[in-house]
């Protein structure tokens, strides 16, 4: 990517080819190593980066890649090299050993201090004091816009699924963060995964779903074991599973499904095609996924950030959320910042921030150009 080239990609690639004995796009004569270029793998704040057997290595230098290849030749696994302390793969410590989930600026919604976050059990108990329609009205009143790009109001999508009669309904989290230069969802799902899963439970209560699917980008496979452990903890505390927090008849669970690396699966209908075992190509609309989605049933599809926002509204209330941002866009947003700046990483900012203010925050002096959104639009 352009960002990797800016951070020394050419020298790193040359060193990797020499160490592995293979040019880019080929396999070494021994058959031990293959070197292949990729598109953005969600690590733009710590480029150059590479994946080896689904294990990620970041902030590469020629010396670092040479060391990695030498250790691989000596018989070490990629996981042993990247995680020398041998943290279990299902822990936060393991993820932190591989990637630097840097939150450069936190605000009140997503990255609030732990002492400001209620326990998941308490959030769900409070939620279940409200009827599904009352909770849905709060989501609407809060003005939560979809954080995946289109900005479609989450509450109206949930209402459509709720109003569509069906024996089965589904809650899908689109964690297929494939837009080049974007990595905010990766940081959110590793720092506050409970918030995302809680938001999915809230959506399930509103629409009457019994199963949620967390569609995880394949390049983020190194996060999967950790997320599975978080889900298991939530099951153990009765925040998932049968009769959630004692509410008879409210059964809901979440499973993780890996994507297959296709950028287009960021589109909700292409994602559904992939989930059903077909090529990830966008569907013709209508019908909308909210009417005929996963396996032909009404389906809520929102992204990681949207579900986390919903969970915080349930916990803190509508007015708390609307006190942040602007009249038309409530709350905060997560922004992925990378490139020629002093402080790359994720920034939680309130809606309405100016680009000039953001450039000052990230330490981008004398900026010549800014790529807003992603390289693909």
mmCIF file of C-alpha atoms in Angstrom, residues 18-297:
data_model
loop_
_atom_site.group_PDB
_atom_site.id
_atom_site.type_symbol
_atom_site.label_atom_id
_atom_site.label_comp_id
_atom_site.label_asym_id
_atom_site.label_seq_id
_atom_site.Cartn_x
_atom_site.Cartn_y
_atom_site.Cartn_z
ATOM 1 C CA UNK A 18 16.823 -12.430 0.167
ATOM 2 C CA UNK A 19 16.247 -14.157 3.503
ATOM 3 C CA UNK A 20 13.480 -16.437 2.192
ATOM 4 C CA UNK A 21 15.150 -17.199 -1.116
ATOM 5 C CA UNK A 22 12.077 -16.262 -3.110
ATOM 6 C CA UNK A 23 11.016 -13.250 -5.109
ATOM 7 C CA UNK A 24 7.622 -11.698 -4.482
ATOM 8 C CA UNK A 25 4.937 -13.868 -6.035
ATOM 9 C CA UNK A 26 6.941 -17.097 -5.877
ATOM 10 C CA UNK A 27 8.015 -19.968 -3.614
ATOM 11 C CA UNK A 28 11.594 -20.774 -2.620
ATOM 12 C CA UNK A 29 13.342 -23.750 -4.249
ATOM 13 C CA UNK A 30 13.152 -25.620 -0.947
ATOM 14 C CA UNK A 31 9.397 -25.115 -0.844
ATOM 15 C CA UNK A 32 9.645 -23.769 2.703
ATOM 16 C CA UNK A 33 8.815 -20.148 1.987
ATOM 17 C CA UNK A 34 6.504 -18.220 -0.283
ATOM 18 C CA UNK A 35 6.555 -14.442 -0.525
ATOM 19 C CA UNK A 36 3.396 -12.722 -1.715
ATOM 20 C CA UNK A 37 2.246 -9.112 -1.705
ATOM 21 C CA UNK A 38 -1.121 -8.315 -0.144
ATOM 22 C CA UNK A 39 -3.518 -5.441 -0.020
ATOM 23 C CA UNK A 40 -4.020 -3.589 3.285
ATOM 24 C CA UNK A 41 -4.350 -6.020 6.219
ATOM 25 C CA UNK A 42 -5.759 -3.499 8.701
ATOM 26 C CA UNK A 43 -2.433 -2.412 10.183
ATOM 27 C CA UNK A 44 -1.862 0.941 8.510
ATOM 28 C CA UNK A 45 -0.776 2.532 11.780
ATOM 29 C CA UNK A 46 2.131 0.071 12.083
ATOM 30 C CA UNK A 47 3.352 -0.626 8.559
ATOM 31 C CA UNK A 48 5.187 -2.371 7.041
ATOM 32 C CA UNK A 49 3.465 -5.522 8.282
ATOM 33 C CA UNK A 50 3.254 -9.167 7.211
ATOM 34 C CA UNK A 51 1.273 -12.293 7.998
ATOM 35 C CA UNK A 52 3.087 -15.604 8.514
ATOM 36 C CA UNK A 53 0.820 -18.611 9.055
ATOM 37 C CA UNK A 54 -1.942 -16.217 10.186
ATOM 38 C CA UNK A 55 0.381 -14.599 12.748
ATOM 39 C CA UNK A 56 1.039 -10.903 12.274
ATOM 40 C CA UNK A 57 4.369 -9.063 12.464
ATOM 41 C CA UNK A 58 4.335 -5.265 12.471
ATOM 42 C CA UNK A 59 6.673 -2.293 12.157
ATOM 43 C CA UNK A 60 9.058 -4.325 10.084
ATOM 44 C CA UNK A 61 12.626 -3.392 9.263
ATOM 45 C CA UNK A 62 15.101 -5.272 7.060
ATOM 46 C CA UNK A 63 16.836 -6.566 10.187
ATOM 47 C CA UNK A 64 13.557 -7.708 11.752
ATOM 48 C CA UNK A 65 12.390 -9.725 8.752
ATOM 49 C CA UNK A 66 15.806 -11.341 8.446
ATOM 50 C CA UNK A 67 15.608 -12.361 12.115
ATOM 51 C CA UNK A 68 12.089 -13.770 11.678
ATOM 52 C CA UNK A 69 13.111 -15.900 8.687
ATOM 53 C CA UNK A 70 16.233 -17.171 10.459
ATOM 54 C CA UNK A 71 14.130 -18.288 13.436
ATOM 55 C CA UNK A 72 11.617 -19.978 11.140
ATOM 56 C CA UNK A 73 14.450 -21.865 9.465
ATOM 57 C CA UNK A 74 15.666 -22.914 12.910
ATOM 58 C CA UNK A 75 12.317 -24.583 13.590
ATOM 59 C CA UNK A 76 10.425 -21.983 15.582
ATOM 60 C CA UNK A 77 6.789 -21.349 14.757
ATOM 61 C CA UNK A 78 5.558 -17.906 13.776
ATOM 62 C CA UNK A 79 3.540 -17.730 17.002
ATOM 63 C CA UNK A 80 6.621 -18.465 19.121
ATOM 64 C CA UNK A 81 8.580 -15.711 17.392
ATOM 65 C CA UNK A 82 5.871 -13.053 17.611
ATOM 66 C CA UNK A 83 4.886 -14.023 21.155
ATOM 67 C CA UNK A 84 8.151 -14.828 22.968
ATOM 68 C CA UNK A 85 6.475 -14.705 26.394
ATOM 69 C CA UNK A 86 4.147 -17.500 25.194
ATOM 70 C CA UNK A 87 0.916 -15.843 26.268
ATOM 71 C CA UNK A 88 -2.076 -18.110 25.529
ATOM 72 C CA UNK A 89 -3.684 -17.278 22.178
ATOM 73 C CA UNK A 90 -7.053 -16.590 23.825
ATOM 74 C CA UNK A 91 -5.777 -13.696 25.958
ATOM 75 C CA UNK A 92 -5.527 -9.955 25.553
ATOM 76 C CA UNK A 93 -1.807 -10.264 26.276
ATOM 77 C CA UNK A 94 -1.347 -12.439 23.178
ATOM 78 C CA UNK A 95 -3.062 -9.902 20.945
ATOM 79 C CA UNK A 96 -0.992 -7.101 22.482
ATOM 80 C CA UNK A 97 2.197 -9.042 21.792
ATOM 81 C CA UNK A 98 1.342 -9.094 18.086
ATOM 82 C CA UNK A 99 -0.245 -5.706 17.418
ATOM 83 C CA UNK A 100 -0.223 -2.274 18.963
ATOM 84 C CA UNK A 101 -3.865 -1.316 19.486
ATOM 85 C CA UNK A 102 -3.119 2.317 20.121
ATOM 86 C CA UNK A 103 -6.003 4.552 21.192
ATOM 87 C CA UNK A 104 -4.482 7.988 20.853
ATOM 88 C CA UNK A 105 -7.574 9.809 22.095
ATOM 89 C CA UNK A 106 -10.501 8.393 24.041
ATOM 90 C CA UNK A 107 -13.910 9.919 24.683
ATOM 91 C CA UNK A 108 -16.978 8.839 26.621
ATOM 92 C CA UNK A 109 -18.646 6.291 24.332
ATOM 93 C CA UNK A 110 -16.221 3.610 23.172
ATOM 94 C CA UNK A 111 -13.040 3.948 25.199
ATOM 95 C CA UNK A 112 -14.352 5.239 28.518
ATOM 96 C CA UNK A 113 -12.368 4.134 31.604
ATOM 97 C CA UNK A 114 -13.396 0.743 32.980
ATOM 98 C CA UNK A 115 -14.804 2.362 36.126
ATOM 99 C CA UNK A 116 -17.292 4.252 33.926
ATOM 100 C CA UNK A 117 -18.593 1.051 32.308
ATOM 101 C CA UNK A 118 -21.332 -0.996 33.929
ATOM 102 C CA UNK A 119 -20.919 -4.769 34.106
ATOM 103 C CA UNK A 120 -22.571 -6.574 31.172
ATOM 104 C CA UNK A 121 -24.954 -8.368 33.545
ATOM 105 C CA UNK A 122 -26.200 -5.058 34.944
ATOM 106 C CA UNK A 123 -26.644 -3.553 31.476
ATOM 107 C CA UNK A 124 -28.738 -6.513 30.357
ATOM 108 C CA UNK A 125 -30.838 -6.569 33.521
ATOM 109 C CA UNK A 126 -31.662 -2.906 32.999
ATOM 110 C CA UNK A 127 -32.385 -3.534 29.325
ATOM 111 C CA UNK A 128 -34.834 -6.312 30.101
ATOM 112 C CA UNK A 129 -36.888 -3.971 32.264
ATOM 113 C CA UNK A 130 -37.987 -2.382 28.982
ATOM 114 C CA UNK A 131 -40.145 -3.854 26.276
ATOM 115 C CA UNK A 132 -38.452 -4.531 22.931
ATOM 116 C CA UNK A 133 -40.362 -1.650 21.329
ATOM 117 C CA UNK A 134 -39.443 0.744 24.147
ATOM 118 C CA UNK A 135 -35.780 -0.155 23.732
ATOM 119 C CA UNK A 136 -36.061 0.295 19.978
ATOM 120 C CA UNK A 137 -37.563 3.740 20.506
ATOM 121 C CA UNK A 138 -34.498 4.682 22.558
ATOM 122 C CA UNK A 139 -32.157 3.537 19.795
ATOM 123 C CA UNK A 140 -34.149 5.652 17.337
ATOM 124 C CA UNK A 141 -34.303 8.681 19.622
ATOM 125 C CA UNK A 142 -30.549 8.528 20.198
ATOM 126 C CA UNK A 143 -30.044 8.944 16.466
ATOM 127 C CA UNK A 144 -27.440 6.204 16.120
ATOM 128 C CA UNK A 145 -26.249 6.253 12.531
ATOM 129 C CA UNK A 146 -24.651 3.180 11.011
ATOM 130 C CA UNK A 147 -20.902 3.489 11.502
ATOM 131 C CA UNK A 148 -20.012 1.284 8.544
ATOM 132 C CA UNK A 149 -20.044 4.028 5.926
ATOM 133 C CA UNK A 150 -23.596 4.511 4.641
ATOM 134 C CA UNK A 151 -24.838 6.207 7.808
ATOM 135 C CA UNK A 152 -28.284 4.566 7.685
ATOM 136 C CA UNK A 153 -30.120 5.009 11.023
ATOM 137 C CA UNK A 154 -29.712 1.805 13.021
ATOM 138 C CA UNK A 155 -33.113 2.091 14.685
ATOM 139 C CA UNK A 156 -35.010 2.078 11.400
ATOM 140 C CA UNK A 157 -33.143 -1.001 10.215
ATOM 141 C CA UNK A 158 -33.995 -2.775 13.475
ATOM 142 C CA UNK A 159 -37.637 -1.679 13.167
ATOM 143 C CA UNK A 160 -37.928 -3.205 9.705
ATOM 144 C CA UNK A 161 -36.577 -6.540 10.950
ATOM 145 C CA UNK A 162 -38.856 -6.401 13.993
ATOM 146 C CA UNK A 163 -41.924 -5.718 11.843
ATOM 147 C CA UNK A 164 -41.204 -8.512 9.348
ATOM 148 C CA UNK A 165 -42.923 -11.725 10.485
ATOM 149 C CA UNK A 166 -40.656 -14.791 10.411
ATOM 150 C CA UNK A 167 -39.906 -17.900 12.452
ATOM 151 C CA UNK A 168 -36.188 -17.109 12.487
ATOM 152 C CA UNK A 169 -34.297 -13.819 12.575
ATOM 153 C CA UNK A 170 -30.576 -13.130 12.752
ATOM 154 C CA UNK A 171 -28.168 -10.519 14.081
ATOM 155 C CA UNK A 172 -24.989 -10.143 12.023
ATOM 156 C CA UNK A 173 -21.959 -8.084 12.987
ATOM 157 C CA UNK A 174 -19.938 -6.981 9.988
ATOM 158 C CA UNK A 175 -16.351 -7.126 11.283
ATOM 159 C CA UNK A 176 -14.958 -7.525 7.768
ATOM 160 C CA UNK A 177 -12.966 -4.305 7.964
ATOM 161 C CA UNK A 178 -11.435 -4.297 4.494
ATOM 162 C CA UNK A 179 -11.271 -0.627 3.516
ATOM 163 C CA UNK A 180 -7.588 0.256 2.931
ATOM 164 C CA UNK A 181 -6.267 2.470 5.709
ATOM 165 C CA UNK A 182 -9.024 1.505 8.146
ATOM 166 C CA UNK A 183 -8.309 -0.284 11.430
ATOM 167 C CA UNK A 184 -10.633 1.260 14.036
ATOM 168 C CA UNK A 185 -12.827 -1.844 14.286
ATOM 169 C CA UNK A 186 -9.765 -3.992 14.975
ATOM 170 C CA UNK A 187 -8.836 -1.779 17.906
ATOM 171 C CA UNK A 188 -12.406 -1.630 19.240
ATOM 172 C CA UNK A 189 -12.899 -5.393 19.027
ATOM 173 C CA UNK A 190 -9.641 -6.036 20.899
ATOM 174 C CA UNK A 191 -10.108 -3.311 23.532
ATOM 175 C CA UNK A 192 -13.859 -3.429 24.210
ATOM 176 C CA UNK A 193 -15.279 -6.622 22.673
ATOM 177 C CA UNK A 194 -17.974 -6.935 25.359
ATOM 178 C CA UNK A 195 -19.519 -3.666 24.180
ATOM 179 C CA UNK A 196 -19.906 -5.027 20.661
ATOM 180 C CA UNK A 197 -21.406 -8.317 21.816
ATOM 181 C CA UNK A 198 -23.749 -6.488 24.217
ATOM 182 C CA UNK A 199 -25.004 -4.390 21.326
ATOM 183 C CA UNK A 200 -25.800 -7.563 19.409
ATOM 184 C CA UNK A 201 -27.764 -8.877 22.408
ATOM 185 C CA UNK A 202 -29.707 -5.602 22.507
ATOM 186 C CA UNK A 203 -30.596 -5.966 18.832
ATOM 187 C CA UNK A 204 -31.692 -9.559 19.443
ATOM 188 C CA UNK A 205 -34.062 -8.452 22.217
ATOM 189 C CA UNK A 206 -35.580 -5.810 19.946
ATOM 190 C CA UNK A 207 -36.195 -8.005 16.889
ATOM 191 C CA UNK A 208 -36.653 -11.437 18.487
ATOM 192 C CA UNK A 209 -33.527 -13.170 17.168
ATOM 193 C CA UNK A 210 -31.952 -16.287 18.683
ATOM 194 C CA UNK A 211 -28.632 -16.385 16.834
ATOM 195 C CA UNK A 212 -25.959 -13.827 16.087
ATOM 196 C CA UNK A 213 -22.992 -14.239 13.768
ATOM 197 C CA UNK A 214 -19.815 -12.214 14.133
ATOM 198 C CA UNK A 215 -18.320 -12.141 10.625
ATOM 199 C CA UNK A 216 -14.612 -11.608 11.275
ATOM 200 C CA UNK A 217 -12.181 -10.510 8.603
ATOM 201 C CA UNK A 218 -9.875 -13.427 7.762
ATOM 202 C CA UNK A 219 -6.767 -11.281 8.161
ATOM 203 C CA UNK A 220 -7.843 -10.762 11.793
ATOM 204 C CA UNK A 221 -7.804 -14.476 12.519
ATOM 205 C CA UNK A 222 -5.161 -13.937 15.213
ATOM 206 C CA UNK A 223 -7.890 -12.194 17.250
ATOM 207 C CA UNK A 224 -10.408 -15.048 16.990
ATOM 208 C CA UNK A 225 -9.299 -17.119 19.994
ATOM 209 C CA UNK A 226 -9.443 -14.044 22.221
ATOM 210 C CA UNK A 227 -12.945 -13.158 21.021
ATOM 211 C CA UNK A 228 -14.078 -16.758 21.573
ATOM 212 C CA UNK A 229 -12.809 -16.514 25.161
ATOM 213 C CA UNK A 230 -14.788 -13.303 25.705
ATOM 214 C CA UNK A 231 -17.927 -14.982 24.359
ATOM 215 C CA UNK A 232 -17.381 -17.924 26.697
ATOM 216 C CA UNK A 233 -17.065 -15.589 29.690
ATOM 217 C CA UNK A 234 -20.337 -13.962 28.693
ATOM 218 C CA UNK A 235 -22.001 -17.382 28.491
ATOM 219 C CA UNK A 236 -20.629 -18.254 31.926
ATOM 220 C CA UNK A 237 -22.188 -15.096 33.384
ATOM 221 C CA UNK A 238 -25.491 -15.832 31.586
ATOM 222 C CA UNK A 239 -25.137 -12.827 29.262
ATOM 223 C CA UNK A 240 -25.472 -15.258 26.341
ATOM 224 C CA UNK A 241 -27.248 -18.578 25.965
ATOM 225 C CA UNK A 242 -30.532 -19.770 27.439
ATOM 226 C CA UNK A 243 -32.728 -17.422 29.487
ATOM 227 C CA UNK A 244 -30.253 -14.535 29.428
ATOM 228 C CA UNK A 245 -29.763 -13.044 32.928
ATOM 229 C CA UNK A 246 -32.768 -15.061 34.062
ATOM 230 C CA UNK A 247 -35.253 -13.816 31.460
ATOM 231 C CA UNK A 248 -37.299 -16.894 30.609
ATOM 232 C CA UNK A 249 -37.650 -17.335 26.862
ATOM 233 C CA UNK A 250 -34.886 -14.917 25.899
ATOM 234 C CA UNK A 251 -32.349 -17.241 24.278
ATOM 235 C CA UNK A 252 -29.555 -15.810 22.162
ATOM 236 C CA UNK A 253 -26.009 -16.834 21.334
ATOM 237 C CA UNK A 254 -23.227 -15.613 19.051
ATOM 238 C CA UNK A 255 -20.820 -17.573 16.890
ATOM 239 C CA UNK A 256 -17.805 -16.316 14.957
ATOM 240 C CA UNK A 257 -17.461 -16.949 11.236
ATOM 241 C CA UNK A 258 -14.285 -16.102 9.346
ATOM 242 C CA UNK A 259 -14.389 -14.253 6.058
ATOM 243 C CA UNK A 260 -12.263 -15.309 3.120
ATOM 244 C CA UNK A 261 -10.362 -12.132 2.338
ATOM 245 C CA UNK A 262 -12.667 -10.515 -0.232
ATOM 246 C CA UNK A 263 -12.897 -6.727 0.058
ATOM 247 C CA UNK A 264 -16.388 -6.663 -1.455
ATOM 248 C CA UNK A 265 -17.757 -8.589 1.546
ATOM 249 C CA UNK A 266 -17.830 -5.305 3.402
ATOM 250 C CA UNK A 267 -21.096 -4.859 1.509
ATOM 251 C CA UNK A 268 -23.816 -6.382 3.672
ATOM 252 C CA UNK A 269 -25.430 -8.427 0.922
ATOM 253 C CA UNK A 270 -22.083 -9.748 -0.370
ATOM 254 C CA UNK A 271 -21.250 -10.661 3.214
ATOM 255 C CA UNK A 272 -24.459 -12.696 3.441
ATOM 256 C CA UNK A 273 -23.597 -14.513 0.216
ATOM 257 C CA UNK A 274 -20.202 -15.417 1.691
ATOM 258 C CA UNK A 275 -21.791 -16.581 4.944
ATOM 259 C CA UNK A 276 -24.016 -18.938 2.980
ATOM 260 C CA UNK A 277 -21.025 -20.514 1.242
ATOM 261 C CA UNK A 278 -21.193 -18.698 -2.065
ATOM 262 C CA UNK A 279 -18.947 -16.206 -3.804
ATOM 263 C CA UNK A 280 -19.131 -12.834 -2.084
ATOM 264 C CA UNK A 281 -21.019 -10.794 -4.679
ATOM 265 C CA UNK A 282 -23.577 -8.084 -3.843
ATOM 266 C CA UNK A 283 -27.212 -9.104 -4.159
ATOM 267 C CA UNK A 284 -29.789 -7.249 -6.191
ATOM 268 C CA UNK A 285 -32.022 -5.134 -3.915
ATOM 269 C CA UNK A 286 -34.859 -5.275 -3.089
ATOM 270 C CA UNK A 287 -35.472 -7.325 -1.067
ATOM 271 C CA UNK A 288 -33.333 -5.762 1.641
ATOM 272 C CA UNK A 289 -31.462 -8.022 4.091
ATOM 273 C CA UNK A 290 -33.803 -6.701 6.788
ATOM 274 C CA UNK A 291 -36.626 -8.495 4.959
ATOM 275 C CA UNK A 292 -34.797 -11.402 3.327
ATOM 276 C CA UNK A 293 -31.262 -11.767 4.589
ATOM 277 C CA UNK A 294 -29.226 -14.649 6.009
ATOM 278 C CA UNK A 295 -30.694 -17.974 4.848
ATOM 279 C CA UNK A 296 -33.672 -16.044 3.517
ATOM 280 C CA UNK A 297 -34.723 -14.691 6.925
#
